[in-house]
XYZ file of C-alpha atoms in Angstrom:
728
model
C 40.844 224.604 213.088
C 40.624 220.823 213.388
C 43.017 218.928 215.687
C 45.456 216.264 214.592
C 43.840 213.008 213.468
C 45.872 209.984 214.640
C 45.457 206.340 213.681
C 47.514 203.634 215.436
C 48.302 200.215 213.977
C 49.338 197.013 215.668
C 52.875 195.670 215.576
C 51.414 192.400 214.318
C 50.994 194.008 210.938
C 54.712 193.562 210.249
C 54.987 189.986 211.431
C 54.553 188.626 207.927
C 57.482 190.649 206.561
C 60.735 188.709 206.571
C 63.817 190.890 206.386
C 67.501 190.622 207.150
C 67.693 193.291 209.844
C 65.275 194.860 212.297
C 62.397 196.586 210.553
C 59.544 198.840 211.575
C 56.904 196.869 213.505
C 54.367 199.639 214.013
C 53.385 202.678 211.980
C 51.523 205.800 212.981
C 49.754 207.900 210.371
C 49.422 211.561 211.325
C 47.404 214.002 209.251
C 47.746 217.663 210.111
C 44.938 219.786 208.777
C 46.025 222.884 206.926
C 46.705 225.967 208.983
C 44.916 229.177 207.955
C 46.507 230.454 204.785
C 48.461 227.242 204.099
C 48.170 225.657 200.662
C 48.883 222.038 201.675
C 48.024 219.498 204.331
C 50.856 217.584 205.973
C 50.776 213.793 206.287
C 53.369 211.962 208.373
C 54.014 208.223 208.576
C 55.929 207.640 211.813
C 58.083 204.525 211.462
C 60.039 204.923 214.710
C 60.944 207.621 217.205
C 63.620 208.873 214.818
C 62.357 207.905 211.364
C 59.238 209.141 209.611
C 58.036 209.893 206.100
C 56.452 213.264 205.343
C 54.053 213.949 202.480
C 52.263 217.122 201.436
C 48.770 217.005 200.026
C 48.691 218.794 196.689
C 46.048 221.321 195.649
C 43.550 220.665 192.884
C 44.651 221.298 189.323
C 45.502 219.749 185.980
C 48.505 219.196 183.745
C 48.893 218.278 180.077
C 51.571 215.643 179.435
C 53.018 214.239 176.209
C 52.486 210.467 176.162
C 53.038 208.142 173.234
C 49.667 206.425 173.462
C 46.098 206.869 172.425
C 43.976 208.572 175.084
C 41.598 206.313 176.980
C 37.852 206.923 176.487
C 37.621 209.080 179.622
C 40.731 211.147 178.855
C 40.880 214.517 177.118
C 43.720 216.085 175.138
C 44.805 219.640 174.474
C 45.398 221.256 171.078
C 48.928 219.784 170.877
C 47.799 216.222 171.561
C 48.947 216.129 175.178
C 46.825 214.050 177.538
C 45.216 216.162 180.276
C 45.402 214.791 183.821
C 43.171 216.437 186.427
C 43.615 216.103 190.182
C 40.865 216.858 192.665
C 41.502 218.606 195.958
C 42.957 216.161 198.464
C 43.363 213.403 195.871
C 47.164 213.313 195.662
C 49.896 213.698 198.262
C 53.608 213.577 197.385
C 56.675 212.829 199.466
C 58.328 215.985 200.737
C 61.703 214.308 200.231
C 63.151 211.469 198.213
C 63.022 208.211 200.180
C 66.064 208.185 202.464
C 68.398 205.404 203.458
C 66.996 205.441 207.011
C 63.437 205.113 205.711
C 64.447 202.290 203.388
C 66.109 200.375 206.212
C 63.155 200.936 208.549
C 60.712 199.472 206.025
C 62.839 196.939 204.118
C 65.447 195.996 206.699
C 68.388 196.333 204.297
C 71.116 198.935 204.034
C 72.487 201.085 201.242
C 75.603 198.912 201.247
C 73.477 195.817 200.592
C 71.699 197.516 197.697
C 75.067 198.419 196.211
C 76.411 194.874 196.564
C 73.250 193.395 195.051
C 73.725 195.668 192.040
C 77.363 194.766 191.363
C 80.402 193.543 193.260
C 82.397 196.339 191.598
C 79.932 199.116 192.375
C 80.856 202.132 194.495
C 79.031 204.060 197.186
C 78.321 207.703 196.412
C 77.240 208.751 199.885
C 75.775 207.089 202.965
C 73.806 208.504 205.859
C 70.351 208.440 207.393
C 69.199 211.540 205.516
C 70.837 210.642 202.209
C 68.474 209.428 199.467
C 68.545 205.713 198.815
C 69.921 204.644 195.392
C 70.732 201.503 193.410
C 66.956 200.917 193.514
C 64.970 199.317 190.684
C 61.265 199.960 190.140
C 60.588 196.386 191.191
C 62.225 196.976 194.583
C 60.681 200.437 194.961
C 57.254 198.892 194.487
C 58.088 196.305 197.161
C 58.828 199.229 199.483
C 55.365 200.650 198.789
C 53.707 197.258 199.255
C 55.306 196.841 202.684
C 54.480 200.398 203.680
C 50.846 199.792 202.719
C 50.816 196.685 204.905
C 52.256 198.650 207.814
C 49.741 201.462 207.540
C 46.607 200.085 205.893
C 46.882 196.321 206.530
C 45.653 195.648 203.002
C 42.485 197.643 203.606
C 41.458 201.235 203.210
C 40.739 203.478 200.257
C 44.244 204.917 199.825
C 47.643 203.503 198.975
C 51.289 204.516 198.879
C 52.723 204.082 195.398
C 55.381 205.086 192.907
C 54.024 208.090 190.961
C 53.047 208.020 187.317
C 54.913 210.423 185.036
C 51.895 212.756 185.092
C 51.718 212.712 188.897
C 55.449 213.323 189.187
C 55.448 216.197 186.713
C 52.398 217.771 188.387
C 54.104 217.573 191.782
C 57.425 218.843 190.433
C 56.088 221.840 188.554
C 53.799 223.059 191.359
C 51.961 225.223 188.867
C 55.035 226.557 187.031
C 55.808 226.285 183.315
C 59.467 227.271 183.550
C 62.589 225.113 183.306
C 62.879 225.089 187.105
C 60.077 224.709 189.626
C 61.264 227.875 191.346
C 59.579 229.757 188.517
C 62.913 230.559 186.861
C 64.605 229.597 183.626
C 68.306 228.821 183.525
C 70.401 231.672 182.170
C 73.226 231.215 179.674
C 76.666 232.612 179.147
C 79.016 232.494 176.163
C 82.671 231.668 175.697
C 84.742 231.340 172.550
C 84.117 227.591 172.544
C 80.459 227.213 173.492
C 77.400 228.569 175.257
C 76.816 227.073 178.688
C 74.189 227.427 181.408
C 74.933 229.623 184.364
C 74.406 227.565 187.477
C 72.957 230.082 189.947
C 69.316 229.306 189.230
C 69.777 225.513 189.388
C 72.008 225.810 192.459
C 69.030 227.210 194.357
C 66.885 224.122 193.903
C 69.009 221.115 192.959
C 72.143 218.988 193.149
C 73.777 218.242 189.786
C 77.197 217.643 188.242
C 78.296 221.213 188.848
C 77.801 221.249 192.630
C 77.821 217.611 193.794
C 80.212 214.643 193.730
C 77.622 212.172 195.022
C 74.247 212.137 196.722
C 73.490 214.889 199.251
C 71.279 214.919 202.321
C 67.704 215.703 201.362
C 66.045 219.046 202.010
C 69.046 221.361 201.758
C 67.892 223.231 198.664
C 64.928 225.519 198.105
C 61.557 223.669 197.904
C 58.921 224.309 195.263
C 55.685 226.174 195.998
C 54.094 223.014 197.372
C 56.928 222.325 199.817
C 58.641 219.491 197.881
C 62.446 219.293 197.879
C 65.093 217.919 195.496
C 62.899 217.348 192.467
C 65.771 218.761 190.429
C 68.774 216.449 190.677
C 70.204 214.543 193.671
C 68.829 211.158 192.469
C 66.871 210.256 189.359
C 63.340 209.472 190.527
C 61.428 206.449 189.267
C 57.926 206.641 187.854
C 55.770 203.603 187.192
C 54.773 204.074 183.557
C 56.528 204.583 180.245
C 55.688 206.930 177.394
C 57.368 205.553 174.296
C 57.362 202.469 172.103
C 61.019 202.440 171.171
C 61.540 199.171 173.063
C 58.829 196.726 171.936
C 58.307 193.812 174.273
C 60.321 195.244 177.163
C 58.853 196.137 180.548
C 59.992 199.711 181.135
C 59.586 202.583 183.521
C 60.861 206.152 183.551
C 63.430 208.157 185.508
C 62.656 211.827 186.040
C 64.354 215.019 187.137
C 68.060 214.226 186.728
C 70.605 213.397 189.419
C 73.834 214.483 191.095
C 75.885 213.402 188.057
C 73.559 214.958 185.425
C 74.086 218.080 183.369
C 71.802 221.073 183.986
C 69.681 220.100 180.993
C 68.723 216.768 182.561
C 67.531 218.419 185.782
C 64.785 220.655 184.439
C 61.049 220.470 184.939
C 60.530 222.355 181.696
C 63.138 220.935 179.327
C 62.818 219.331 175.936
C 63.104 215.709 177.083
C 66.652 215.591 175.768
C 69.616 213.584 176.961
C 72.676 215.726 177.596
C 76.238 214.957 178.496
C 76.647 214.448 182.241
C 79.285 217.169 182.449
C 77.766 220.406 183.689
C 78.300 222.987 181.001
C 80.126 220.593 178.687
C 77.469 220.883 176.012
C 75.051 223.787 175.795
C 71.348 223.035 175.502
C 68.260 225.066 174.804
C 64.836 224.288 176.185
C 61.138 224.486 175.372
C 58.608 224.430 178.239
C 56.864 221.301 177.033
C 57.949 218.270 179.048
C 60.266 217.206 181.814
C 63.428 215.255 181.173
C 62.629 211.544 181.170
C 64.704 208.481 180.442
C 63.735 204.807 179.974
C 64.974 202.084 182.269
C 63.963 198.450 182.688
C 61.800 197.777 185.721
C 64.347 195.373 187.159
C 67.355 197.638 186.524
C 69.048 199.838 189.122
C 72.073 202.123 188.996
C 74.204 204.482 191.048
C 71.938 207.508 190.569
C 68.418 206.065 190.729
C 66.146 206.502 193.743
C 62.493 207.378 194.191
C 59.834 209.334 196.044
C 56.371 208.081 196.955
C 52.843 209.411 196.568
C 49.645 208.719 198.490
C 46.527 208.496 196.334
C 43.100 206.863 196.141
C 43.588 203.123 195.844
C 43.870 201.831 192.287
C 42.618 205.119 190.898
C 45.609 205.692 188.631
C 46.763 202.376 187.331
C 49.409 202.173 184.646
C 47.811 203.044 181.269
C 46.695 200.135 179.170
C 49.018 199.272 176.329
C 47.084 201.048 173.643
C 50.217 202.709 172.302
C 50.551 203.908 168.748
C 53.697 204.549 166.760
C 54.207 208.307 166.817
C 56.891 210.601 168.219
C 56.872 211.399 171.914
C 56.409 214.997 170.847
C 57.886 217.286 168.247
C 60.219 220.020 169.388
C 59.577 222.822 166.936
C 62.476 225.240 166.516
C 61.971 228.311 164.366
C 65.072 230.149 163.209
C 65.870 233.179 161.063
C 67.807 232.853 157.783
C 68.934 235.958 155.874
C 69.967 235.810 152.208
C 72.560 238.319 150.986
C 73.923 239.183 147.546
C 76.468 241.668 146.194
C 76.168 244.508 143.695
C 78.658 242.792 141.434
C 76.781 239.453 141.377
C 75.634 238.310 137.933
C 71.917 237.595 137.859
C 72.633 233.958 137.039
C 74.412 233.528 140.376
C 71.251 234.096 142.417
C 69.303 231.028 143.549
C 65.661 232.006 144.032
C 64.297 232.637 147.520
C 61.635 229.967 146.954
C 64.321 227.387 146.188
C 66.207 228.383 149.316
C 63.051 228.017 151.428
C 62.737 224.440 150.180
C 66.467 223.899 150.831
C 65.944 224.882 154.461
C 62.473 223.549 155.231
C 60.954 220.998 152.840
C 60.978 217.564 154.502
C 60.747 215.585 151.260
C 63.596 217.289 149.412
C 66.236 216.317 146.865
C 66.950 219.606 145.088
C 70.411 220.277 143.611
C 71.410 216.665 144.283
C 70.965 216.912 148.062
C 69.546 213.929 149.931
C 68.007 216.174 152.575
C 66.907 219.658 153.357
C 68.232 221.025 156.637
C 64.883 220.319 158.313
C 64.649 216.871 156.717
C 68.033 215.775 158.069
C 67.196 216.592 161.682
C 63.654 215.243 161.370
C 65.161 211.937 160.208
C 67.905 211.834 162.824
C 65.466 212.617 165.645
C 62.957 209.965 164.547
C 60.444 212.744 163.991
C 61.061 214.474 167.317
C 62.729 217.660 166.088
C 61.418 220.011 163.434
C 63.970 222.730 162.694
C 62.527 225.341 160.332
C 63.729 228.739 159.148
C 61.933 231.921 158.195
C 63.883 232.909 155.070
C 64.312 236.673 154.562
C 65.850 238.369 151.545
C 67.578 238.754 149.248
C 69.108 242.018 150.413
C 72.186 243.790 149.049
C 75.478 244.158 150.861
C 76.786 247.716 150.958
C 79.936 246.938 148.934
C 81.187 244.578 146.296
C 82.067 241.045 147.328
C 85.835 241.638 147.293
C 85.583 244.109 150.165
C 84.282 241.328 152.445
C 86.794 238.720 151.321
C 89.832 240.804 152.180
C 91.694 240.763 155.467
C 91.508 238.480 158.466
C 89.156 235.527 158.171
C 85.686 235.978 159.715
C 85.921 239.798 159.698
C 84.115 240.242 156.396
C 81.489 237.732 157.426
C 80.739 239.507 160.674
C 80.346 242.791 158.800
C 77.979 241.109 156.332
C 75.820 239.705 159.152
C 75.471 243.111 160.819
C 74.518 244.718 157.529
C 71.890 242.057 156.877
C 70.139 242.804 160.168
C 69.713 246.456 159.219
C 67.441 245.349 156.364
C 64.973 243.579 158.656
C 61.403 244.843 158.901
C 61.136 247.112 161.932
C 57.436 246.246 162.413
C 57.848 242.472 162.523
C 57.395 240.378 165.693
C 60.759 238.721 166.337
C 59.668 237.081 169.584
C 58.283 234.226 167.472
C 61.784 232.928 166.762
C 63.002 230.287 169.209
C 65.154 231.894 171.886
C 66.269 231.241 175.437
C 65.429 233.110 178.616
C 67.964 235.840 177.838
C 66.578 236.428 174.363
C 69.403 234.700 172.455
C 68.309 233.160 169.159
C 68.601 229.393 168.927
C 68.970 229.303 165.144
C 70.347 232.246 163.140
C 71.891 231.981 159.663
C 73.260 234.262 156.964
C 73.917 232.820 153.503
C 75.545 234.809 150.729
C 75.418 234.383 146.964
C 78.057 232.399 145.119
C 80.432 229.920 146.731
C 81.987 230.042 150.190
C 85.444 231.556 150.422
C 88.015 230.678 153.046
C 89.087 234.210 153.895
C 87.001 237.061 155.257
C 83.849 235.073 154.377
C 84.994 231.868 156.037
C 82.047 229.387 156.333
C 81.474 228.692 160.023
C 79.395 229.218 163.097
C 80.605 232.728 163.882
C 80.617 234.232 167.364
C 79.555 237.850 167.739
C 81.189 239.225 170.834
C 80.330 241.247 173.937
C 78.410 244.484 173.560
C 78.682 244.114 169.800
C 76.275 241.193 169.664
C 73.533 241.575 167.059
C 70.130 242.880 168.161
C 67.063 242.392 166.021
C 64.607 245.316 165.686
C 62.702 245.965 168.890
C 65.665 245.387 171.200
C 64.364 242.178 172.803
C 65.816 239.341 170.682
C 69.520 239.157 169.929
C 72.267 236.809 168.772
C 75.815 236.157 169.830
C 76.449 233.676 167.027
C 75.432 233.176 163.409
C 75.957 230.435 160.847
C 77.655 231.854 157.763
C 78.234 230.135 154.416
C 77.920 230.580 150.677
C 75.045 229.366 148.535
C 76.945 228.625 145.322
C 75.515 227.527 142.023
C 74.134 224.395 143.700
C 73.625 224.799 147.470
C 74.895 221.814 149.469
C 73.339 220.947 152.804
C 76.207 219.269 154.701
C 78.013 222.402 155.897
C 74.742 223.881 157.101
C 73.913 220.665 159.001
C 77.354 220.614 160.616
C 77.159 224.254 161.686
C 73.603 223.786 162.998
C 74.950 220.992 165.194
C 77.252 223.630 166.678
C 74.772 226.457 167.057
C 71.403 224.827 167.720
C 72.508 221.720 169.617
C 75.833 222.843 171.067
C 78.194 220.076 169.878
C 81.879 220.662 169.132
C 84.035 219.273 166.341
C 85.190 215.719 167.021
C 88.221 215.655 164.779
C 91.760 216.793 165.555
C 93.179 219.125 162.934
C 96.672 218.789 164.348
C 99.358 221.210 165.446
C 99.092 224.142 163.050
C 102.047 226.017 164.486
C 104.369 227.444 161.837
C 107.275 226.287 164.027
C 106.314 222.640 163.593
C 107.376 221.037 160.293
C 104.363 219.879 158.319
C 105.528 216.276 158.273
C 105.674 216.295 162.096
C 102.264 217.797 162.770
C 100.096 215.429 164.773
C 96.484 214.946 163.753
C 93.888 212.224 164.058
C 90.600 211.347 162.427
C 88.606 211.355 165.689
C 85.128 210.208 164.670
C 86.152 210.331 161.008
C 83.449 209.711 158.430
C 81.294 207.997 161.033
C 79.712 211.243 162.235
C 78.656 214.622 160.874
C 80.798 216.208 163.613
C 83.868 214.317 162.446
C 84.571 214.285 158.716
C 81.043 213.242 157.798
C 80.294 216.412 155.843
C 82.078 214.970 152.820
C 81.110 211.844 150.962
C 84.179 209.567 151.177
C 86.690 210.186 148.388
C 84.871 213.269 147.064
C 84.322 216.921 147.839
C 80.538 216.514 147.561
C 78.583 217.793 150.531
C 75.072 216.797 149.535
C 74.569 213.737 151.768
C 75.752 214.341 155.344
C 76.261 211.157 157.294
C 74.359 210.419 160.494
C 75.338 211.696 163.888
C 77.176 209.089 165.900
C 74.873 207.300 168.330
C 76.362 209.114 171.327
C 75.064 212.488 170.128
C 71.641 211.051 169.346
C 71.613 209.426 172.785
C 72.480 212.728 174.458
C 69.658 214.426 172.588
C 67.130 211.728 173.482
C 66.823 210.597 169.854
C 68.449 207.196 170.438
C 67.026 205.651 173.611
C 69.569 203.241 175.081
C 68.611 200.382 177.363
C 71.044 198.841 179.851
C 72.632 195.833 178.152
C 71.891 192.633 180.098
C 74.879 190.702 181.417
C 73.891 187.591 179.483
C 71.350 186.394 176.947
C 70.368 187.509 173.460
C 69.319 191.016 172.479
C 68.111 192.465 169.207
C 69.183 195.876 167.895
C 66.838 196.958 165.104
C 68.043 198.482 161.868
C 65.601 201.381 162.104
C 67.735 203.243 164.644
C 64.953 203.256 167.240
C 67.141 202.174 170.129
C 70.526 200.891 171.223
C 72.127 199.479 174.365
C 74.416 200.905 177.022
C 76.962 199.233 179.341
C 78.043 201.474 182.210
C 81.096 201.344 184.445
C 79.689 200.762 187.970
C 82.846 202.264 189.481
C 82.880 205.371 187.269
C 79.626 207.111 186.266
C 81.435 209.029 183.516
C 82.352 205.949 181.460
C 80.252 203.625 179.322
C 79.965 201.702 176.061
C 77.115 202.575 173.688
C 76.042 200.056 171.051
C 74.045 200.945 167.922
C 73.161 199.268 164.635
C 74.373 201.281 161.640
C 73.435 200.158 158.164
C 72.631 201.569 154.750
C 68.885 201.484 155.344
C 68.883 205.274 155.700
C 70.163 207.794 153.174
C 72.218 209.328 155.998
C 73.998 205.989 156.453
C 74.515 204.884 152.869
C 77.793 206.799 152.632
C 79.219 205.209 155.769
C 82.540 203.442 155.303
C 81.135 200.415 157.146
C 77.880 198.883 158.341
C 77.036 196.698 161.295
C 77.419 197.071 165.062
C 79.086 200.310 166.155
C 80.549 200.176 169.674
C 81.386 203.597 171.121
C 83.615 203.937 174.196
C 82.621 207.139 175.976
C 84.269 209.045 178.806
C 82.190 212.097 179.706
C 84.940 213.361 182.004
C 87.323 213.748 179.071
C 87.043 217.288 177.713
C 89.610 217.216 174.935
C 87.356 215.756 172.263
C 89.608 214.081 169.677
C 92.949 215.659 170.512
C 94.300 213.009 172.897
C 95.486 210.363 170.467
C 97.608 208.654 173.141
C 94.590 206.495 174.111
C 95.922 205.878 177.613
C 94.080 206.007 180.917
C 95.210 209.609 181.394
C 94.796 210.804 177.782
C 92.184 209.459 175.408
C 89.282 210.524 173.216
C 86.035 211.571 174.813
C 84.279 209.367 172.224
C 86.178 206.605 170.489
C 84.984 203.947 168.072
C 86.067 200.402 168.909
C 87.308 199.549 165.411
C 86.569 195.889 164.740
C 89.760 195.371 162.695
C 91.910 196.301 165.709
C 94.248 198.613 163.769
C 93.158 201.832 165.559
C 93.436 203.915 162.399
C 91.165 206.705 163.618
C 93.630 207.460 166.417
C 96.709 207.383 164.189
C 98.885 210.508 164.082
C 100.526 209.452 160.820
C 99.874 212.413 158.502
C 99.820 209.992 155.571
C 96.702 208.330 157.014
C 93.827 210.332 155.566
C 91.255 207.572 155.946
C 88.153 208.629 157.850
C 87.142 205.018 158.250
C 87.249 201.571 156.632
C 84.701 198.908 155.742
C 85.934 196.894 158.747
C 85.346 199.513 161.455
C 82.057 197.962 162.638
C 81.323 194.460 163.932
C 79.398 192.177 161.577
C 79.118 188.469 160.789
C 80.869 186.350 159.836
C 84.085 188.373 160.038
C 83.848 190.266 163.343
C 81.443 188.643 165.790
C 83.142 188.915 169.203
C 84.048 191.719 171.588
C 85.341 191.103 175.096
C 88.140 191.304 177.604
C 90.620 189.289 175.508
C 89.731 190.453 171.966
C 91.423 193.198 169.926
C 90.039 195.755 170.395
C 89.067 194.795 173.927
C 86.221 195.782 176.233
C 88.423 196.946 179.122
C 87.705 200.210 180.886
C 90.244 202.999 180.458
C 91.962 202.052 183.734
C 92.642 198.583 182.300
C 90.093 196.757 184.449
C 87.717 194.143 183.065
C 84.388 195.763 182.168
C 82.615 192.402 182.179
C 81.190 193.095 178.719
C 81.431 189.934 176.635
C 79.753 189.674 173.229
C 80.351 186.131 172.035
C 78.367 186.147 168.802
C 76.744 188.604 166.409
C 74.140 187.455 163.892
C 72.038 189.187 161.265
C 68.286 188.866 160.918
C 67.687 190.877 157.789
C 69.262 194.201 158.738
C 68.596 193.722 162.444
C 71.483 192.513 164.613
C 71.166 189.812 167.277
C 73.870 189.825 169.960
C 74.723 186.948 172.283
C 75.979 188.540 175.501
C 77.823 186.897 178.408
C 80.563 184.393 178.994
C 79.762 180.742 178.249
C 78.041 179.155 181.237
C 77.212 182.515 182.789
C 73.846 182.550 184.548
C 71.521 185.457 185.109
C 71.395 187.123 188.513
């Protein structure tokens, strides 16, 4: 066994570094050779008697990563188009912990409080202490940290360097050879309630800090490490990487945040998730995962926030520079979801009432589809909304006969006949078929499961809905491995209409609730006194967007609101600069976000909505949609009071200032007006003194000032900032 190798550096190395407070003036690099049986070598950078940085050298291996670029000449790809990154033995070492506040101060000479104040005068601290991770750090400042550390240790010489990891390096270090959602080798388990399916937290609690177990940052190293001895790669702080993997933001200098943070939902903290954005509330929205890519989120290189920190790597100098900008326009990757759809008919059905199985397969799966007057198939709608990132397909089985005539299923309490029909349909399934191929979670629950019956939907025992199948009575497919605790149920009719199916798939597959308040349905409340609101109205498929305005047609479902697309990772949202001009394209590729520095739950999301897409051409308005979001509000669209204490989770800032979507007047049946969005020349300003205003829910000034909105074709150009305001 070899002894420690020690290299000492002069204090003069730091003389060139000008900082506000005392900084490290000498660094000692200690490399401990692996003990017998150990899988890593320890590297320590001693900054002072009490402060040091530990790294573990990672074993040799490779990882395939989805990147939205052409491979370089020396790069290989796998069968799915992922770029393969290979690491030799001893090539890469990764920080055991996220960079702490003590380490930051030792190298940079500034405190966590100073970082917070530099970010915003209204920003809050979410934990301070020597062993707490540093946050409010931009990539630009994190790279300065590495530059100074390299000067301390290598004096500008040597064959190695400390650096911010690339996304491939970070994912390789995080996974530590696993392909599961968590680097412990486990997937998150799920539980069901009447309202929604949510992740159980035990598995994530073992390895990470997230919204369900943290109120701010936590001292590093308290959770279980991965197999390579690295801590806190799930949650605590979002960790910066130095490259970006998408082209949604042309012309912007971007980087990536990985792994989720203390205020993230479980879905944002996985190492094997679907690269989706979820609501920050733990368990607020259920998510399913595919072991294809880690959660990643874009951020400008000069932008910091309350949850962003970093960890460092040590690697051969300049061996892994940021990829050249040889990007091509293609999706980051396609999440393929395969579901099961069963077609049922009744003995008393006339032959003319049966739509052919082939037609129903097109209705579910054909991307270029306009059958029966529909603008989309089910798959086509989600492929469009995801910008090509989600392909939801169904294996269509049937037709099979119900045991009784239709009337026997329509009678009695609503849903009862439908549940009976679903259970009967399963008994017809082929016992020799492999049902593992259908997308399911770690517990074997189907992601997408549908039963459609001949003729029209009926609002009785065959009520169209996402139906929950309870307890020990949940439906098991043949073989006893794959099962379902919910199923989408609806009628086919003479001309199948896609909107109901889209809406119910938003419930079942993606976990979203209804965002419309149906009012007090109590028989004790007179009908003319029942309170109801429009919520998201016709502006979203989860509001009243199933119906084309003024009709009962359900052939052209409107788009999701931008908040849902943002949570799913289908609408990347950049931080809105405090001043200057920004462009929001009409193609729905990206939007902008303005966060409350004093409240991580609250933000404004801005998107451009226009009739350029078939999913938007039935919108009641077009232009700039400004959504006011409070992720801590759990009552969806039932709190019409719109006060600090009671308000919508997602509300549209209606440009006309009449607040019709929040009205409880039962005579107001409007799901939206042509003046709900901001557009020139009529509605071009949004700020602290306009109506509606840009105040936070507590009444404080958000600082968001949009002083002019212009059109360039269908693109929108926003002038942001108060007159005379200068950039920081």
